Amino acid sequence: MAECLELPRVRSDSSSSSTSQSTTGRLMLRQRLSQLLTCVEDLSSDEETNEEVSRTLDEAFNLCGRWTNKEFLRLHMVTWNVATAEPPRDVTSLLRLDSQTATDLYVIGLQEVSATPVRYISDLIVEDSWSHLLMDTLAPKGYVKVTSVRMQGLLILLFAKQAHVPYIRNVQTTYTRTGIYGFWGNKGGVSIRFSFYGHMLCFLNCHLAAHMHYALQRVDEFEYILDTQDFDVNNTPNVLDHKVVFWFGDLNFRIADHGMHFLRSSIEGGRFNLLWTKDQLTVMKKKEPLLQEFEEGPLQFKPTYKFDRNSDTYDSSGKKRKPAWTDRILWRIRPKTDDDEGSSRTSLLVDDDEEYPLKVAQDVYTCNMEYGISDHKPVIGIFTLEMRKKFERPLVTVEAEGLWSADENVLVSYTIQEAFPASTYDWIGLYKTDFKSPHDYVAFTWAKDYEVPVNDLVKVCMKGDDLPLLSGHYILGYYSTNMQSIVGLSRTFQIQESKQAVLEGLVPENINGLDK
């Protein structure tokens, strides 16, 4: 009989190229299936042959599963030092809302948001003007602000398409001060980490030390931020434990050595490559092993600092600041290190990467020259995340029972689909269909304050007095306090117009001849 050859398994390395990995996977799958057919044709009652057929079939299915059911999700990132300016009226261009390709995640990092003492305290009570603008712009397009974190002038926000919200879990935020010996937050880093369909992502927005001669200090500050930021998560307690880390912000690296005339003439002529060898971050990446783990797209756009406000003219003041690519977006995919075999936790992570690979491809890396409110231009990075989802059902299913109106109390039913760390402070919110954030609810009710068995149907009451009087379309969302996220959304349903609305004159008693 023909021999069933043993072929090596393919490791789905998160950092390998999309094309070669996909092609190799399909080739190996065809080889496995070809082997299987050969073995079946020569199948006998021999026990060893049967075992070989079974093993080959298992490996074929394993490869088949590994190279199918892939998703391609779009991530849109922005970093912008706004120099204490108020936001512009329109950020459509910044967010590319007119694009034919819909975005799945927005991550927006701002530096130097106005943080005078009075302003900063008021922003802690209510959302700052930048957050308001972004939520007001994105919510009607179907995006929800999942979370944000601010440290004085540093701000990072995460928005997700509403359909993805229940699959963003274990959200945590933190910050690190590096200004004035670590006591002041005008410089430092703010970060958001979360699980996205089971893949661990971390976004770190930094504002590092300024001025030409502080390149080494900027690297030290970055390492300090990485050392001091930790999360209450077993498998990813530190920033670099995450499968993918995006590091971005006003990193303040300058273009060294070149004179002003050479800089400006190179920029005006579009010969940006002449400046790359003197870009401090590029230089430091060659010296620092940690920085070498981070990737960055080519700098094929104008240096984003320093401009006269409301113009495209580089600094014409007496200081004559040299142009520089201070505003950057880099990313790192967790590498497999030589000592992985000696660490059971890391080995498990590597095995997980093989079965559920995540690849990052940068599609756009540019600046937007339209905005002039700051002396920096915003930088945009658009990425494709190619992944296999680890799960495709929410932790909780939620439904509205029966007809709803403010005339009487109503029932919410929910079912825990999979065990998770529930809290006595979990709640179910009633949201408009274009709600802005988990806390942008119309009404809410507490979930059961005891442990609910998986798959048990639970019903809780929501008071009619809390419901809107007029008719409209709404959604229910189960919010997990421990996960800091909505882990289940209902289908859209309608709340009926209440009798109270007529009594209060909110609607006419007779519309089109019909008695209300």
mmCIF file of N, CA, C and O in Angstrom, residues 9 13 27 131 146 167 170 197 210 218 227 240 244 248 257 269 334 348 355 381 385-386 419 440 469 489 502 512:
data_model
loop_
_atom_site.group_PDB
_atom_site.id
_atom_site.type_symbol
_atom_site.label_atom_id
_atom_site.label_comp_id
_atom_site.label_asym_id
_atom_site.label_seq_id
_atom_site.Cartn_x
_atom_site.Cartn_y
_atom_site.Cartn_z
ATOM 1 N N ARG A 9 3.692 20.023 11.216
ATOM 2 C CA ARG A 9 2.604 20.969 11.428
ATOM 3 C C ARG A 9 3.088 22.383 11.139
ATOM 4 O O ARG A 9 4.267 22.705 11.289
ATOM 5 N N ASP A 13 2.115 31.797 12.912
ATOM 6 C CA ASP A 13 2.820 32.876 13.584
ATOM 7 C C ASP A 13 2.092 34.184 13.337
ATOM 8 O O ASP A 13 1.874 34.573 12.199
ATOM 9 N N LEU A 27 -2.003 24.854 1.020
ATOM 10 C CA LEU A 27 -1.180 23.808 0.425
ATOM 11 C C LEU A 27 -1.105 22.589 1.342
ATOM 12 O O LEU A 27 -1.296 21.451 0.903
ATOM 13 N N SER A 131 -14.576 64.466 23.999
ATOM 14 C CA SER A 131 -15.358 63.222 24.113
ATOM 15 C C SER A 131 -16.792 63.452 23.650
ATOM 16 O O SER A 131 -17.378 62.607 22.965
ATOM 17 N N VAL A 146 -16.888 52.516 24.308
ATOM 18 C CA VAL A 146 -16.766 51.402 25.251
ATOM 19 C C VAL A 146 -16.161 51.884 26.562
ATOM 20 O O VAL A 146 -16.648 51.556 27.648
ATOM 21 N N TYR A 167 -18.714 41.540 22.677
ATOM 22 C CA TYR A 167 -17.546 40.670 22.533
ATOM 23 C C TYR A 167 -16.256 41.373 22.953
ATOM 24 O O TYR A 167 -15.161 40.878 22.724
ATOM 25 N N ASN A 170 -13.423 42.213 29.732
ATOM 26 C CA ASN A 170 -12.264 42.437 30.612
ATOM 27 C C ASN A 170 -11.565 43.753 30.289
ATOM 28 O O ASN A 170 -10.350 43.813 30.110
ATOM 29 N N TYR A 197 -13.075 39.444 21.056
ATOM 30 C CA TYR A 197 -13.357 38.085 20.575
ATOM 31 C C TYR A 197 -12.305 37.101 21.092
ATOM 32 O O TYR A 197 -11.928 36.156 20.412
ATOM 33 N N ALA A 210 9.867 66.493 25.815
ATOM 34 C CA ALA A 210 10.087 67.305 24.615
ATOM 35 C C ALA A 210 11.574 67.653 24.451
ATOM 36 O O ALA A 210 12.406 67.251 25.261
ATOM 37 N N ARG A 218 13.391 59.908 26.452
ATOM 38 C CA ARG A 218 12.089 59.451 25.946
ATOM 39 C C ARG A 218 12.010 57.925 25.977
ATOM 40 O O ARG A 218 10.972 57.345 26.331
ATOM 41 N N ASP A 227 6.993 49.358 32.691
ATOM 42 C CA ASP A 227 7.297 48.687 33.956
ATOM 43 C C ASP A 227 6.243 48.953 35.022
ATOM 44 O O ASP A 227 5.994 48.099 35.878
ATOM 45 N N LEU A 240 3.122 44.314 27.781
ATOM 46 C CA LEU A 240 3.754 43.500 26.742
ATOM 47 C C LEU A 240 3.287 42.046 26.743
ATOM 48 O O LEU A 240 3.680 41.267 25.877
ATOM 49 N N VAL A 244 -1.352 41.819 20.995
ATOM 50 C CA VAL A 244 -0.957 42.972 20.177
ATOM 51 C C VAL A 244 -0.974 44.215 21.056
ATOM 52 O O VAL A 244 -1.919 44.439 21.813
ATOM 53 N N PHE A 248 1.380 54.634 20.693
ATOM 54 C CA PHE A 248 1.192 55.802 19.830
ATOM 55 C C PHE A 248 1.118 57.066 20.688
ATOM 56 O O PHE A 248 1.124 57.007 21.918
ATOM 57 N N ASP A 257 20.434 66.771 13.552
ATOM 58 C CA ASP A 257 21.585 67.103 12.692
ATOM 59 C C ASP A 257 21.248 67.967 11.478
ATOM 60 O O ASP A 257 21.981 68.915 11.176
ATOM 61 N N GLY A 269 9.870 69.141 -1.342
ATOM 62 C CA GLY A 269 10.054 68.306 -2.527
ATOM 63 C C GLY A 269 9.509 66.895 -2.363
ATOM 64 O O GLY A 269 9.617 66.079 -3.290
ATOM 65 N N ARG A 334 3.173 40.015 20.068
ATOM 66 C CA ARG A 334 3.956 39.303 21.081
ATOM 67 C C ARG A 334 4.818 38.219 20.438
ATOM 68 O O ARG A 334 4.318 37.302 19.792
ATOM 69 N N LEU A 348 1.394 27.989 26.891
ATOM 70 C CA LEU A 348 -0.042 27.929 26.614
ATOM 71 C C LEU A 348 -0.452 29.064 25.688
ATOM 72 O O LEU A 348 -1.275 28.881 24.788
ATOM 73 N N GLU A 355 -3.584 28.176 17.239
ATOM 74 C CA GLU A 355 -4.953 27.800 16.889
ATOM 75 C C GLU A 355 -5.796 29.015 16.535
ATOM 76 O O GLU A 355 -6.680 28.946 15.687
ATOM 77 N N GLY A 381 -3.790 56.115 11.483
ATOM 78 C CA GLY A 381 -3.336 54.773 11.126
ATOM 79 C C GLY A 381 -4.545 53.859 10.992
ATOM 80 O O GLY A 381 -5.356 53.772 11.915
ATOM 81 N N LEU A 385 -7.250 43.818 11.037
ATOM 82 C CA LEU A 385 -6.977 42.746 11.988
ATOM 83 C C LEU A 385 -7.588 41.467 11.428
ATOM 84 O O LEU A 385 -8.810 41.360 11.299
ATOM 85 N N GLU A 386 -6.730 40.541 11.063
ATOM 86 C CA GLU A 386 -7.207 39.250 10.547
ATOM 87 C C GLU A 386 -7.156 38.247 11.694
ATOM 88 O O GLU A 386 -6.102 38.002 12.278
ATOM 89 N N ALA A 419 -20.482 30.813 32.138
ATOM 90 C CA ALA A 419 -20.118 31.327 33.458
ATOM 91 C C ALA A 419 -19.104 32.461 33.341
ATOM 92 O O ALA A 419 -18.159 32.390 32.558
ATOM 93 N N ASP A 440 -25.068 55.659 29.084
ATOM 94 C CA ASP A 440 -26.039 56.522 28.400
ATOM 95 C C ASP A 440 -27.398 55.805 28.318
ATOM 96 O O ASP A 440 -27.975 55.672 27.252
ATOM 97 N N LEU A 469 -42.303 58.127 27.923
ATOM 98 C CA LEU A 469 -43.756 58.206 27.690
ATOM 99 C C LEU A 469 -44.100 58.040 26.219
ATOM 100 O O LEU A 469 -45.164 57.506 25.889
ATOM 101 N N LEU A 489 -26.588 42.211 24.422
ATOM 102 C CA LEU A 489 -27.537 43.193 23.898
ATOM 103 C C LEU A 489 -28.768 42.481 23.356
ATOM 104 O O LEU A 489 -28.647 41.422 22.727
ATOM 105 N N VAL A 502 -50.622 61.256 26.511
ATOM 106 C CA VAL A 502 -51.801 61.990 26.041
ATOM 107 C C VAL A 502 -52.284 62.942 27.125
ATOM 108 O O VAL A 502 -52.581 64.115 26.881
ATOM 109 N N ASN A 512 -55.323 61.621 12.838
ATOM 110 C CA ASN A 512 -55.905 61.024 11.629
ATOM 111 C C ASN A 512 -57.242 60.342 11.924
ATOM 112 O O ASN A 512 -57.545 59.277 11.414
#
